């Protein structure tokens, strides 16, 4: 009856446009009916979006006559499933806050998607939409904390503080609640994050597994969930007593079943027959109100006659604030950072469902999983309400975000990882002195400064020294000479000091594809489309040897730790033993073939990790393969691009791989797991790049250099340079000098200005 009355009132009313902030200056884009969602309550009303503001006008004028949100303030929007239906939309005006500014439930998915489209269209030029993969990359690189990462994952998995059946879930991380001092430096102080709560105590797990094995289908190990409205309100009863009174028929729970003690709650989670609950974000926040009975609620007496008041804390916590502080320290500790990915696998990842979940003893009742129950197929309204009530009260498993094993966190030495505020550190703010010379001593500080100012790149000079496209650039160790190869079949030697061409060498009438300078600066190696690799003696000014190693064009060569790596369109990458002293000698060389790596298509690019352990090959069909060089076996084969892989490279710490392809995408892959963790569509071909793990400098088909913020998923700067496509790029070790070559037959010299 109430529903009918509300629907009738909604149908007879509309949004009052006199409520517009800018009155007649605003243009209404969309208006529809919806409900504002708060815990246990939905409030019907009218939604209106204009070119400036988002409005919600509740029928009953509560919590105020009109809720107004400036579109320019919106930072995040999420589509939500509400009551198992895709009709929810949550809007955040902050980046890291736990609670949203408004949560709306629509009466159909069309209205929800329509409003989402209008908001997304407005903010797309202001805010980059973040995915689980982009947040993962930020977390791996240390740009966001464990707490922030878990908040983002919860948001992406439909968890909201406005929906008690899908409240954000956080892990127990501390296992010691009895010691007088908490030692966070030892593993014994921590919970095993690779196991669900129900599997932490072996005796209990054995009993549960025995029941599971005897159970008919559908089977489940745990009869209750790790997150449900009852568990959430168990923790929050002291700050939200009205919610517990609502679901408990006007009464608080029995005093002995209340949230009385941290250590008791932990013990029950380990030993209780039906208690498998995890924690909520408040345990790692700043507000300790949920631990204190500041409202002086009458929560009853326990069996011993003790009044239920504040929550009893562990001996190692001096007060509630100290408890939260140490909890947060534990969450951000090295141990948790090293192991949090295991818990993510259980809750949001590959061990949430299927055989992986069974093996991890992580199986809950089928009604808790998204998509397992089709409410639309239930015709009996009473049965539908009963099933829906069971689902909402039992708890829901988060939306699965990852289907492959989640990679570990990486701690790098870069300052921009540990202090996000340092990202834009200026040269003047740094204590390091910096030479204006192109080639100075390598320091981490100089690298950091150079990449921090990479958007200030400027051309120093340009030189047209080839008759066709430039294909490769190499520079001598002392920085005196630049060697370039071209499709005009020549190797050119250019003097940096004199800014003039010194030599031009031709080995055959076929295009040269790449070049490297060997240690000692006496030999340059070039790859050719005539299937050969040529060795040129700088000292003697002549070709000193030829390696006939492939059955098709040699597309790319790489040198690392006395080994030469040759990639070819014959679908192979070959590894050769080459000692520089022998190569540099006047005698001809015997090249020892160490390995031949077979690919499924012609190989267009090759790269080797800095320590020489892993090899990366990219094919004409878009496949990236990561190889273990020692065993000559492929670790991961990832169909990464549609069309040719143009360039691919390991990050400086060899934890990630970046590739560009004919499809215009930049792809980041985790080396450990082979997981694609970031994909950016640039909308144009990027033929070559340099990167430091999170910032990319790439050359596009229009001759521009683009500076990419991988973590933010956006282009920070476009720098014009060549008149046609940029085909190759070289960067010095200090990252402040760049040389590019293009199809306009030019080489350009660039300098980062501070």
XYZ file of C-alpha atoms in Angstrom:
754
model
C 0.000 0.000 0.000
C 2.813 2.390 0.897
C 4.617 1.536 -2.333
C 1.466 2.269 -4.339
C 1.002 5.639 -2.612
C 4.662 6.594 -3.230
C 4.529 5.603 -6.899
C 1.333 7.619 -7.332
C 2.915 10.706 -5.754
C 6.056 10.316 -7.868
C 3.956 10.058 -11.030
C 1.997 13.212 -10.153
C 5.032 15.340 -9.307
C 8.248 16.387 -11.009
C 11.478 18.091 -10.061
C 10.975 21.707 -9.028
C 13.229 23.658 -11.386
C 12.998 26.690 -9.112
C 15.545 24.776 -7.044
C 18.265 25.268 -9.696
C 21.302 27.022 -8.216
C 21.791 29.166 -11.315
C 18.053 29.457 -12.071
C 17.512 30.058 -15.792
C 21.206 29.734 -16.668
C 21.112 25.940 -16.305
C 19.988 23.554 -19.033
C 18.209 20.390 -17.880
C 19.642 17.287 -19.552
C 17.661 14.515 -17.876
C 15.031 13.973 -15.225
C 13.779 10.703 -13.734
C 12.487 9.042 -10.586
C 14.857 7.377 -8.145
C 15.505 6.625 -4.488
C 18.364 7.873 -2.335
C 19.892 4.910 -0.531
C 21.086 5.066 3.061
C 21.620 2.073 5.390
C 18.308 0.175 5.746
C 16.345 3.093 4.224
C 15.590 4.214 0.665
C 14.040 7.636 0.152
C 12.053 8.193 -3.103
C 12.196 11.404 -5.081
C 13.182 13.042 -8.358
C 16.624 13.231 -9.958
C 17.580 16.031 -12.327
C 20.901 16.671 -14.015
C 21.815 19.899 -15.769
C 24.955 21.103 -17.481
C 26.257 22.264 -14.070
C 24.667 20.313 -11.211
C 23.201 16.984 -10.142
C 20.038 17.330 -8.021
C 17.932 14.958 -5.942
C 14.631 16.205 -4.524
C 13.155 13.745 -1.974
C 9.382 13.564 -1.696
C 9.466 14.026 2.064
C 12.120 16.746 2.085
C 14.551 14.589 4.120
C 17.479 14.933 4.804
C 16.939 18.313 3.099
C 14.629 19.725 0.501
C 17.158 19.282 -2.327
C 20.515 17.489 -2.379
C 22.827 19.424 -4.734
C 26.154 18.253 -6.178
C 28.323 20.393 -8.440
C 29.411 18.273 -11.421
C 32.861 19.859 -11.324
C 33.341 18.461 -7.795
C 32.701 14.837 -8.797
C 35.798 12.638 -8.683
C 34.421 9.090 -8.945
C 31.206 7.446 -10.092
C 30.345 3.762 -9.762
C 27.537 1.686 -11.152
C 26.101 -0.490 -8.383
C 23.953 -3.580 -8.143
C 21.272 -2.895 -5.554
C 19.089 -5.741 -4.303
C 20.946 -7.853 -6.913
C 19.690 -5.579 -9.717
C 21.917 -3.304 -11.878
C 20.087 -0.116 -10.859
C 22.444 1.641 -8.419
C 24.736 4.640 -8.932
C 27.126 6.057 -6.327
C 28.815 9.440 -6.607
C 31.988 10.544 -4.772
C 33.341 14.087 -4.634
C 36.563 12.951 -2.956
C 39.248 10.499 -4.012
C 39.811 8.471 -0.856
C 36.813 8.983 1.439
C 35.018 5.906 2.701
C 31.493 7.283 2.288
C 29.978 8.703 -0.888
C 28.134 11.974 -1.388
C 25.024 10.276 -2.750
C 23.864 6.753 -3.588
C 20.890 6.545 -5.950
C 18.721 3.546 -6.792
C 16.734 3.809 -10.017
C 13.603 1.966 -11.050
C 15.236 0.632 -14.221
C 18.725 0.182 -15.637
C 18.033 2.540 -18.561
C 17.634 5.559 -16.271
C 20.703 4.558 -14.253
C 22.855 4.163 -17.365
C 21.513 7.420 -18.797
C 22.502 9.430 -15.742
C 25.876 7.669 -15.600
C 26.479 8.666 -19.217
C 25.731 12.349 -18.557
C 28.041 12.504 -15.538
C 30.807 10.541 -17.246
C 30.571 12.738 -20.349
C 30.966 15.840 -18.193
C 33.917 14.676 -16.112
C 35.856 12.674 -18.732
C 38.102 15.655 -19.459
C 38.639 16.369 -15.770
C 38.891 12.980 -14.092
C 40.420 9.772 -15.387
C 38.271 6.698 -14.864
C 40.230 4.204 -12.787
C 39.989 0.443 -13.149
C 41.052 -2.372 -10.861
C 44.130 -2.826 -13.056
C 45.153 0.835 -12.858
C 44.731 0.870 -9.078
C 46.725 -2.363 -8.911
C 49.594 -0.734 -10.759
C 49.497 2.302 -8.463
C 49.507 0.012 -5.425
C 52.327 -2.155 -6.756
C 54.463 0.912 -7.340
C 53.719 2.263 -3.845
C 51.752 5.306 -4.976
C 48.739 4.373 -2.865
C 48.682 2.687 0.532
C 47.287 -0.740 1.372
C 44.309 0.997 3.003
C 43.586 3.124 -0.067
C 43.934 0.149 -2.390
C 41.470 -1.935 -0.384
C 39.009 0.967 -0.369
C 39.250 1.254 -4.157
C 38.820 -2.497 -4.656
C 35.767 -2.485 -2.407
C 34.278 0.369 -4.410
C 34.910 -1.396 -7.706
C 33.375 -4.590 -6.285
C 30.056 -2.863 -5.462
C 30.763 -2.471 -1.744
C 29.250 0.663 -0.225
C 28.803 2.133 3.247
C 25.201 2.876 2.246
C 24.401 -0.813 1.666
C 24.833 -2.958 4.775
C 24.489 -6.162 2.739
C 27.512 -5.059 0.687
C 29.532 -3.105 3.233
C 33.284 -2.697 2.507
C 35.263 -5.651 3.838
C 38.782 -5.423 5.311
C 40.991 -8.218 6.659
C 42.035 -9.086 10.161
C 45.810 -8.599 9.982
C 46.940 -8.795 13.621
C 46.842 -12.186 15.347
C 48.224 -11.171 18.754
C 45.652 -9.639 21.116
C 47.107 -10.887 24.408
C 50.673 -9.529 24.639
C 51.432 -6.390 26.576
C 53.664 -5.191 23.721
C 52.879 -5.639 20.019
C 55.925 -6.544 17.940
C 55.104 -5.838 14.293
C 58.562 -6.910 13.168
C 57.864 -10.647 13.607
C 55.545 -12.784 11.413
C 53.953 -14.393 14.479
C 52.118 -11.145 15.190
C 50.187 -11.416 11.941
C 47.281 -13.454 10.645
C 47.932 -15.821 7.693
C 46.520 -13.794 4.794
C 46.636 -16.729 2.382
C 43.733 -18.430 4.174
C 40.118 -17.389 4.782
C 39.114 -16.839 8.408
C 37.392 -20.220 8.525
C 40.581 -22.057 7.558
C 42.915 -20.473 10.114
C 42.170 -23.073 12.810
C 42.881 -26.586 11.546
C 40.615 -28.436 14.019
C 37.579 -26.380 13.017
C 38.414 -26.631 9.322
C 38.619 -30.425 9.514
C 35.102 -30.561 10.984
C 33.791 -28.225 8.306
C 35.428 -30.219 5.518
C 33.972 -33.448 6.834
C 30.490 -31.922 6.662
C 31.268 -30.473 3.222
C 32.303 -33.867 1.821
C 29.098 -35.466 3.100
C 26.865 -32.659 1.833
C 24.719 -33.005 -1.315
C 24.972 -30.383 -4.067
C 25.122 -27.452 -3.863
C 27.994 -27.785 -1.406
C 29.465 -25.071 0.779
C 32.096 -25.118 3.527
C 30.860 -22.150 5.549
C 27.259 -21.707 6.629
C 27.671 -17.989 7.252
C 29.516 -15.241 5.432
C 32.497 -13.037 6.298
C 30.424 -9.884 5.718
C 26.723 -9.375 6.394
C 24.429 -6.622 7.764
C 24.425 -8.351 11.167
C 28.220 -8.414 11.367
C 28.543 -4.789 10.256
C 26.093 -3.626 12.907
C 27.795 -5.886 15.451
C 30.839 -3.628 15.059
C 28.918 -0.340 14.709
C 26.210 -0.718 17.361
C 27.681 2.056 19.537
C 27.557 4.660 16.730
C 24.489 3.405 14.839
C 22.215 1.787 17.446
C 19.096 2.618 15.410
C 20.181 0.181 12.679
C 20.604 -2.725 15.069
C 17.266 -1.918 16.736
C 15.709 -1.965 13.265
C 16.924 -5.439 12.329
C 16.557 -6.819 15.893
C 12.866 -5.902 16.240
C 13.509 -2.974 18.555
C 15.960 -4.715 20.872
C 19.707 -4.959 21.190
C 21.279 -8.389 20.901
C 22.003 -10.420 24.038
C 24.738 -8.718 26.070
C 27.124 -11.685 25.802
C 26.790 -11.679 22.008
C 27.589 -7.972 21.672
C 30.893 -6.517 20.485
C 32.490 -6.525 23.930
C 36.160 -7.271 23.400
C 38.670 -7.274 20.532
C 40.422 -10.411 21.790
C 37.126 -12.267 22.388
C 35.904 -11.389 18.910
C 39.151 -12.624 17.367
C 38.985 -15.836 19.377
C 35.382 -16.451 18.270
C 36.395 -15.905 14.647
C 39.058 -18.581 15.076
C 37.013 -21.106 17.019
C 33.292 -20.330 16.607
C 31.178 -22.847 14.743
C 29.493 -20.204 12.585
C 31.685 -17.133 13.050
C 33.884 -16.324 10.040
C 33.628 -12.542 9.888
C 36.337 -10.213 8.658
C 36.668 -6.570 9.678
C 35.320 -3.269 8.356
C 37.309 -0.166 7.265
C 36.636 1.628 10.549
C 39.250 -0.595 12.229
C 41.922 1.158 10.138
C 40.510 4.684 10.134
C 40.843 7.670 12.454
C 37.445 7.687 14.173
C 37.442 5.489 17.263
C 33.818 6.288 18.126
C 32.615 2.766 17.281
C 34.749 1.460 20.170
C 33.266 3.855 22.749
C 29.799 4.027 24.274
C 29.661 7.818 24.092
C 25.846 7.745 23.822
C 25.644 5.908 27.171
C 23.450 3.226 25.613
C 21.907 0.586 27.836
C 23.410 -2.441 26.098
C 22.638 -4.852 28.950
C 24.636 -6.900 31.460
C 26.838 -9.869 30.753
C 26.528 -13.164 32.673
C 29.052 -12.035 35.257
C 27.025 -8.912 35.918
C 29.358 -6.550 34.053
C 27.654 -3.759 32.141
C 28.351 -3.604 28.413
C 30.073 -0.293 27.841
C 33.236 0.502 25.834
C 34.955 -2.257 23.859
C 37.758 -3.967 25.786
C 41.070 -3.382 24.010
C 44.174 -5.609 23.795
C 46.833 -5.056 26.494
C 49.166 -3.477 23.929
C 46.708 -0.617 23.192
C 46.739 2.275 25.669
C 43.452 3.706 24.360
C 41.140 3.426 21.321
C 43.224 5.889 19.277
C 46.360 3.898 20.002
C 44.542 0.717 18.978
C 43.535 2.188 15.597
C 47.012 3.627 15.094
C 48.698 0.251 15.640
C 46.103 -1.504 13.536
C 46.867 0.877 10.676
C 50.607 0.422 11.188
C 50.101 -3.317 10.905
C 48.050 -2.917 7.724
C 50.799 -0.823 6.129
C 53.631 -3.036 7.433
C 56.143 -4.837 5.259
C 54.641 -8.221 6.147
C 51.122 -7.247 5.086
C 52.401 -5.473 1.968
C 54.217 -8.678 1.002
C 51.166 -10.876 1.596
C 48.065 -8.753 0.991
C 47.761 -10.030 -2.597
C 46.969 -13.482 -1.167
C 43.954 -12.142 0.719
C 42.862 -10.194 -2.374
C 42.907 -13.472 -4.322
C 40.409 -14.887 -1.806
C 38.028 -11.943 -1.606
C 38.214 -10.236 -5.007
C 40.305 -12.544 -7.152
C 40.993 -15.922 -8.675
C 40.350 -17.911 -5.477
C 36.905 -16.455 -4.931
C 35.110 -19.002 -7.133
C 35.497 -22.353 -8.843
C 38.139 -25.005 -8.285
C 40.639 -22.449 -6.945
C 38.144 -21.529 -4.203
C 37.617 -25.200 -3.327
C 41.377 -25.765 -3.090
C 41.726 -22.675 -0.876
C 38.811 -23.782 1.387
C 36.962 -20.615 0.415
C 33.477 -21.856 -0.521
C 30.336 -20.135 0.780
C 26.629 -20.680 0.212
C 25.661 -20.286 -3.494
C 23.220 -17.453 -2.767
C 26.127 -15.197 -1.766
C 27.669 -15.186 -5.264
C 26.721 -12.730 -7.982
C 24.723 -14.329 -10.786
C 23.971 -17.578 -8.954
C 20.323 -16.668 -8.300
C 18.004 -15.397 -11.055
C 15.304 -13.465 -9.243
C 13.446 -12.783 -12.492
C 12.861 -16.515 -12.948
C 10.999 -16.755 -9.607
C 7.325 -16.121 -10.346
C 5.887 -16.548 -6.836
C 6.189 -13.061 -5.214
C 6.364 -14.496 -1.695
C 9.159 -16.880 -2.679
C 11.010 -14.068 -4.455
C 10.843 -11.884 -1.325
C 11.989 -14.813 0.818
C 15.006 -15.516 -1.437
C 15.890 -11.820 -1.647
C 15.661 -11.444 2.124
C 17.892 -14.492 2.603
C 20.496 -13.044 0.250
C 20.478 -9.598 1.814
C 20.634 -10.849 5.395
C 23.143 -13.636 4.718
C 25.658 -11.355 3.013
C 27.055 -11.111 -0.483
C 30.431 -12.026 -1.920
C 32.056 -9.029 -3.676
C 32.086 -8.804 -7.432
C 35.069 -10.737 -8.794
C 37.666 -8.234 -10.030
C 40.587 -10.510 -10.965
C 40.619 -13.927 -12.609
C 44.402 -14.418 -12.542
C 46.663 -14.517 -9.466
C 47.179 -11.030 -8.099
C 50.832 -9.908 -8.270
C 52.816 -8.922 -5.192
C 53.490 -5.372 -4.157
C 56.765 -3.787 -5.262
C 58.742 -1.321 -3.183
C 61.084 0.737 -5.358
C 63.832 3.108 -4.315
C 62.321 5.985 -6.268
C 61.302 8.881 -4.047
C 58.125 9.410 -6.007
C 56.933 6.029 -4.787
C 57.194 6.747 -1.101
C 56.072 10.358 -1.192
C 53.407 11.248 -3.692
C 53.895 14.898 -2.844
C 57.371 14.643 -4.336
C 56.118 13.885 -7.836
C 56.379 17.503 -8.894
C 59.574 18.312 -7.000
C 61.267 21.141 -8.829
C 64.941 21.464 -9.527
C 65.224 24.436 -7.175
C 63.797 22.387 -4.336
C 66.386 19.681 -4.766
C 69.723 19.774 -2.980
C 71.440 17.942 -5.814
C 73.623 19.909 -8.180
C 72.963 19.124 -11.812
C 75.201 19.559 -14.814
C 73.883 20.984 -18.070
C 76.117 18.609 -19.992
C 74.361 15.851 -21.910
C 76.212 13.002 -20.275
C 76.853 13.240 -16.569
C 77.355 10.707 -13.808
C 74.363 8.511 -13.219
C 72.541 9.030 -9.936
C 69.077 8.079 -8.783
C 68.505 11.730 -7.958
C 69.288 12.844 -11.494
C 66.939 10.194 -12.905
C 64.205 11.280 -10.545
C 64.639 14.949 -11.439
C 64.752 14.250 -15.162
C 61.551 12.197 -15.205
C 59.874 14.693 -12.901
C 60.551 17.397 -15.490
C 60.146 15.300 -18.632
C 57.261 17.509 -19.820
C 59.811 20.345 -20.195
C 61.532 18.553 -23.063
C 62.907 20.842 -25.787
C 64.701 20.192 -29.074
C 68.357 21.210 -29.204
C 69.073 20.468 -32.876
C 67.907 18.420 -35.859
C 69.894 16.778 -38.651
C 68.727 15.106 -41.860
C 71.422 12.517 -42.439
C 69.514 9.647 -44.085
C 67.613 9.165 -47.333
C 64.951 6.904 -45.803
C 63.371 6.207 -42.389
C 65.696 6.089 -39.385
C 65.368 2.639 -37.741
C 67.914 2.548 -34.908
C 69.972 4.800 -32.628
C 72.995 3.930 -30.488
C 75.464 6.183 -28.678
C 79.048 5.512 -27.635
C 79.759 5.181 -23.929
C 81.736 8.428 -23.819
C 78.900 10.239 -25.565
C 81.048 11.487 -28.436
C 79.427 9.623 -31.322
C 75.886 8.759 -32.389
C 75.302 5.779 -34.681
C 72.087 5.462 -36.666
C 70.663 2.874 -39.057
C 68.088 3.424 -41.759
C 65.972 1.764 -44.401
C 68.364 3.387 -46.881
C 70.734 0.481 -45.939
C 73.374 2.717 -44.329
C 74.974 3.028 -40.913
C 75.839 6.643 -40.119
C 78.324 7.912 -37.534
C 77.537 11.419 -36.288
C 79.866 13.534 -34.098
C 78.141 15.189 -31.172
C 80.898 17.699 -30.525
C 81.153 18.844 -34.138
C 77.456 18.328 -34.935
C 78.405 16.790 -38.255
C 78.281 13.483 -40.114
C 81.612 11.625 -39.848
C 81.047 8.326 -41.659
C 78.522 6.528 -43.850
C 78.779 2.758 -44.230
C 76.744 0.377 -46.387
C 76.827 -3.389 -45.854
C 74.273 -4.487 -48.482
C 71.422 -3.056 -50.543
C 68.842 -4.059 -47.916
C 67.494 -1.951 -45.068
C 69.214 -1.940 -41.695
C 66.778 -2.342 -38.775
C 68.717 -1.577 -35.544
C 72.146 -1.092 -34.020
C 74.050 -1.380 -30.733
C 77.490 -0.174 -29.601
C 79.544 -2.760 -27.719
C 81.387 -1.916 -24.477
C 84.652 -0.206 -25.323
C 83.084 1.777 -28.187
C 85.210 -0.010 -30.803
C 82.486 -2.118 -32.448
C 78.971 -1.383 -33.704
C 76.576 -4.233 -34.488
C 73.796 -3.745 -37.064
C 70.852 -5.953 -38.004
C 69.654 -6.144 -41.579
C 66.653 -7.214 -43.615
C 69.033 -9.425 -45.624
C 68.930 -11.962 -42.709
C 72.406 -10.996 -41.467
C 73.989 -9.217 -38.508
C 77.006 -7.035 -39.350
C 79.913 -6.104 -37.084
C 81.562 -2.769 -37.895
C 84.974 -1.823 -36.463
C 85.022 1.861 -35.511
C 88.801 1.763 -35.043
C 89.557 0.251 -38.474
C 86.600 1.821 -40.312
C 85.446 -1.385 -41.971
C 83.116 -4.340 -41.659
C 84.909 -6.845 -39.526
C 82.470 -9.788 -39.448
C 79.066 -11.073 -40.551
C 76.749 -13.339 -38.612
C 74.411 -15.268 -40.908
C 72.020 -16.473 -38.236
C 68.450 -16.288 -39.577
C 66.223 -17.340 -42.467
C 64.398 -14.013 -42.736
C 64.965 -10.348 -41.920
C 66.607 -9.583 -38.581
C 64.196 -7.067 -37.033
C 65.940 -6.108 -33.784
C 69.110 -6.843 -31.818
C 69.912 -6.395 -28.133
C 73.149 -6.669 -26.156
C 73.352 -7.649 -22.469
C 76.069 -9.291 -20.345
C 78.268 -10.528 -23.196
C 75.325 -11.982 -25.042
C 73.794 -10.909 -28.319
C 70.057 -11.381 -28.828
C 68.750 -11.366 -32.390
C 65.045 -11.274 -33.302
C 63.838 -12.200 -36.749
C 60.757 -12.419 -38.934
C 61.573 -16.140 -39.202
C 59.725 -16.436 -35.830
C 62.832 -16.999 -33.724
C 64.916 -15.152 -31.185
C 68.480 -16.443 -30.968
C 70.884 -16.015 -28.072
C 74.587 -15.852 -28.962
C 77.677 -15.821 -26.785
C 79.837 -12.853 -27.800
C 82.817 -11.693 -25.716
C 83.577 -8.029 -26.559
C 87.370 -8.552 -26.480
C 87.078 -11.293 -29.100
C 84.575 -9.363 -31.188
C 86.820 -6.309 -31.182
C 89.824 -8.288 -32.406
C 90.822 -8.192 -36.067
C 90.302 -11.951 -36.480
C 86.957 -13.403 -37.520
C 84.797 -14.803 -34.742
C 83.092 -18.052 -33.928
C 79.667 -17.194 -32.539
C 78.284 -19.749 -30.102
C 74.516 -20.225 -30.350
C 73.253 -20.677 -26.777
C 69.500 -20.848 -27.364
C 66.861 -20.593 -30.063
C 63.458 -19.386 -28.869
C 60.574 -20.340 -31.167
C 57.638 -17.941 -31.463
C 54.307 -18.445 -33.222
C 54.868 -15.602 -35.694
C 57.554 -13.277 -36.978
C 59.297 -11.446 -34.123
C 59.357 -7.668 -34.491
C 61.009 -6.576 -31.233
C 63.107 -8.013 -28.413
C 64.221 -6.762 -24.998
C 66.116 -8.234 -22.036
C 65.751 -7.476 -18.323
C 68.572 -5.508 -16.717
C 69.949 -8.567 -14.906
C 69.792 -10.750 -18.005
C 67.301 -13.217 -16.483
C 64.245 -12.614 -18.670
C 63.688 -11.984 -22.354
C 60.716 -10.304 -23.969
C 59.643 -10.893 -27.567
C 56.813 -9.233 -29.484
C 55.419 -10.668 -32.711
C 53.709 -9.408 -35.857
C 50.478 -11.001 -34.644
C 50.418 -9.047 -31.385
C 51.688 -11.697 -28.954
C 54.094 -10.856 -26.143
C 56.180 -13.694 -24.727
C 58.221 -13.540 -21.529
C 61.057 -16.096 -21.468
C 63.367 -17.484 -18.809
C 66.732 -17.136 -20.532
C 68.555 -19.682 -18.369
C 66.139 -22.516 -19.190
C 65.076 -21.163 -22.614
C 61.426 -21.695 -21.660
C 58.464 -19.389 -22.103
C 56.952 -18.203 -18.802
C 53.979 -16.277 -20.163
C 52.464 -15.826 -23.592
C 50.029 -12.919 -23.683
C 47.896 -11.981 -26.724
C 48.521 -8.316 -26.083
C 47.843 -6.343 -29.262
C 45.723 -6.456 -32.396
C 48.425 -6.416 -35.043
C 52.172 -5.945 -34.805
C 53.951 -5.255 -31.513
C 56.119 -2.245 -32.351
C 58.105 -1.875 -29.147
C 58.341 -3.629 -25.773
C 60.543 -3.131 -22.742
C 61.018 -4.163 -19.122
C 60.633 -1.605 -16.348
C 63.897 -0.652 -14.590
C 63.136 -3.113 -11.772
C 62.121 -5.849 -14.268
C 58.760 -6.331 -12.510
C 56.613 -5.043 -15.369
C 56.587 -5.020 -19.141
C 55.260 -2.219 -21.338
C 54.413 -2.689 -25.001
C 52.995 -0.632 -27.862
C 51.371 -1.944 -30.990
C 49.617 -1.284 -34.260
C 46.316 -0.996 -32.355
C 47.523 2.194 -30.651
C 47.373 0.672 -27.164
C 49.911 0.808 -24.363
C 49.814 -2.435 -22.355
C 51.416 -3.129 -18.973
C 51.943 -6.772 -17.957
C 53.122 -8.140 -14.622
C 56.207 -10.314 -15.170
C 55.543 -12.547 -12.172
C 51.979 -13.544 -13.094
C 51.655 -12.649 -16.780
C 48.586 -10.584 -15.860
C 47.602 -7.650 -18.053
C 47.308 -4.921 -15.425
C 46.866 -1.796 -17.522
C 45.687 -0.965 -21.017
C 45.577 2.557 -22.423
C 44.135 3.276 -25.852
C 46.075 6.227 -27.244
C 43.936 6.457 -30.367
C 47.094 6.615 -32.498
C 50.071 4.386 -33.195
C 53.012 4.713 -30.779
C 56.067 3.237 -32.531
C 58.674 3.556 -29.777
C 59.083 4.640 -26.148
C 61.217 4.966 -23.024
C 59.793 4.565 -19.516
C 60.725 4.502 -15.843
C 57.968 2.180 -14.608
C 55.146 4.696 -14.321
C 55.888 7.549 -16.756
C 56.250 6.902 -20.495
C 57.834 9.007 -23.226
C 56.556 7.715 -26.576
C 56.783 8.761 -30.209
C 53.609 8.792 -32.292
C 52.743 8.641 -35.966
C 52.438 12.420 -36.251
C 55.979 13.165 -35.101
C 55.091 14.178 -31.539
C 56.620 12.979 -28.291
C 53.923 12.132 -25.740
C 54.446 12.075 -21.969
C 52.127 9.511 -20.367
C 51.149 9.163 -16.722
C 50.491 5.418 -16.570
C 49.070 5.543 -13.061
C 46.628 8.286 -13.967
C 45.979 6.805 -17.403
C 46.406 10.066 -19.284
C 48.675 12.078 -21.574
C 50.413 14.826 -19.569
C 52.114 16.583 -22.474
C 52.437 16.524 -26.260
C 55.701 17.896 -27.630
C 55.912 18.536 -31.404
C 59.108 17.396 -33.083
C 59.307 15.422 -36.320
C 57.265 16.169 -39.435
C 56.328 12.496 -39.725
C 56.214 9.357 -37.547
C 58.784 8.911 -34.766
C 60.321 5.466 -35.364
C 63.063 5.092 -32.753
C 64.141 6.703 -29.498
C 67.250 6.651 -27.303
C 67.645 8.013 -23.755
C 70.863 8.418 -21.786
C 71.323 6.816 -18.375
C 70.556 10.017 -16.498
C 67.316 10.315 -18.491
C 67.801 13.985 -19.377
C 69.003 13.641 -22.972
C 66.949 12.017 -25.721
C 67.617 11.345 -29.394
C 64.801 10.425 -31.780
C 64.663 9.286 -35.378
C 61.729 9.376 -37.756
C 60.349 8.590 -41.170
C 61.186 12.229 -42.053
C 64.825 10.984 -42.241
C 65.893 13.252 -39.391
C 67.492 12.707 -36.024
C 66.466 15.173 -33.295
C 68.440 15.937 -30.142
C 66.324 16.762 -27.059
C 67.159 18.082 -23.609
C 65.107 18.140 -20.400
C 65.134 21.697 -19.034
C 64.726 22.308 -15.289
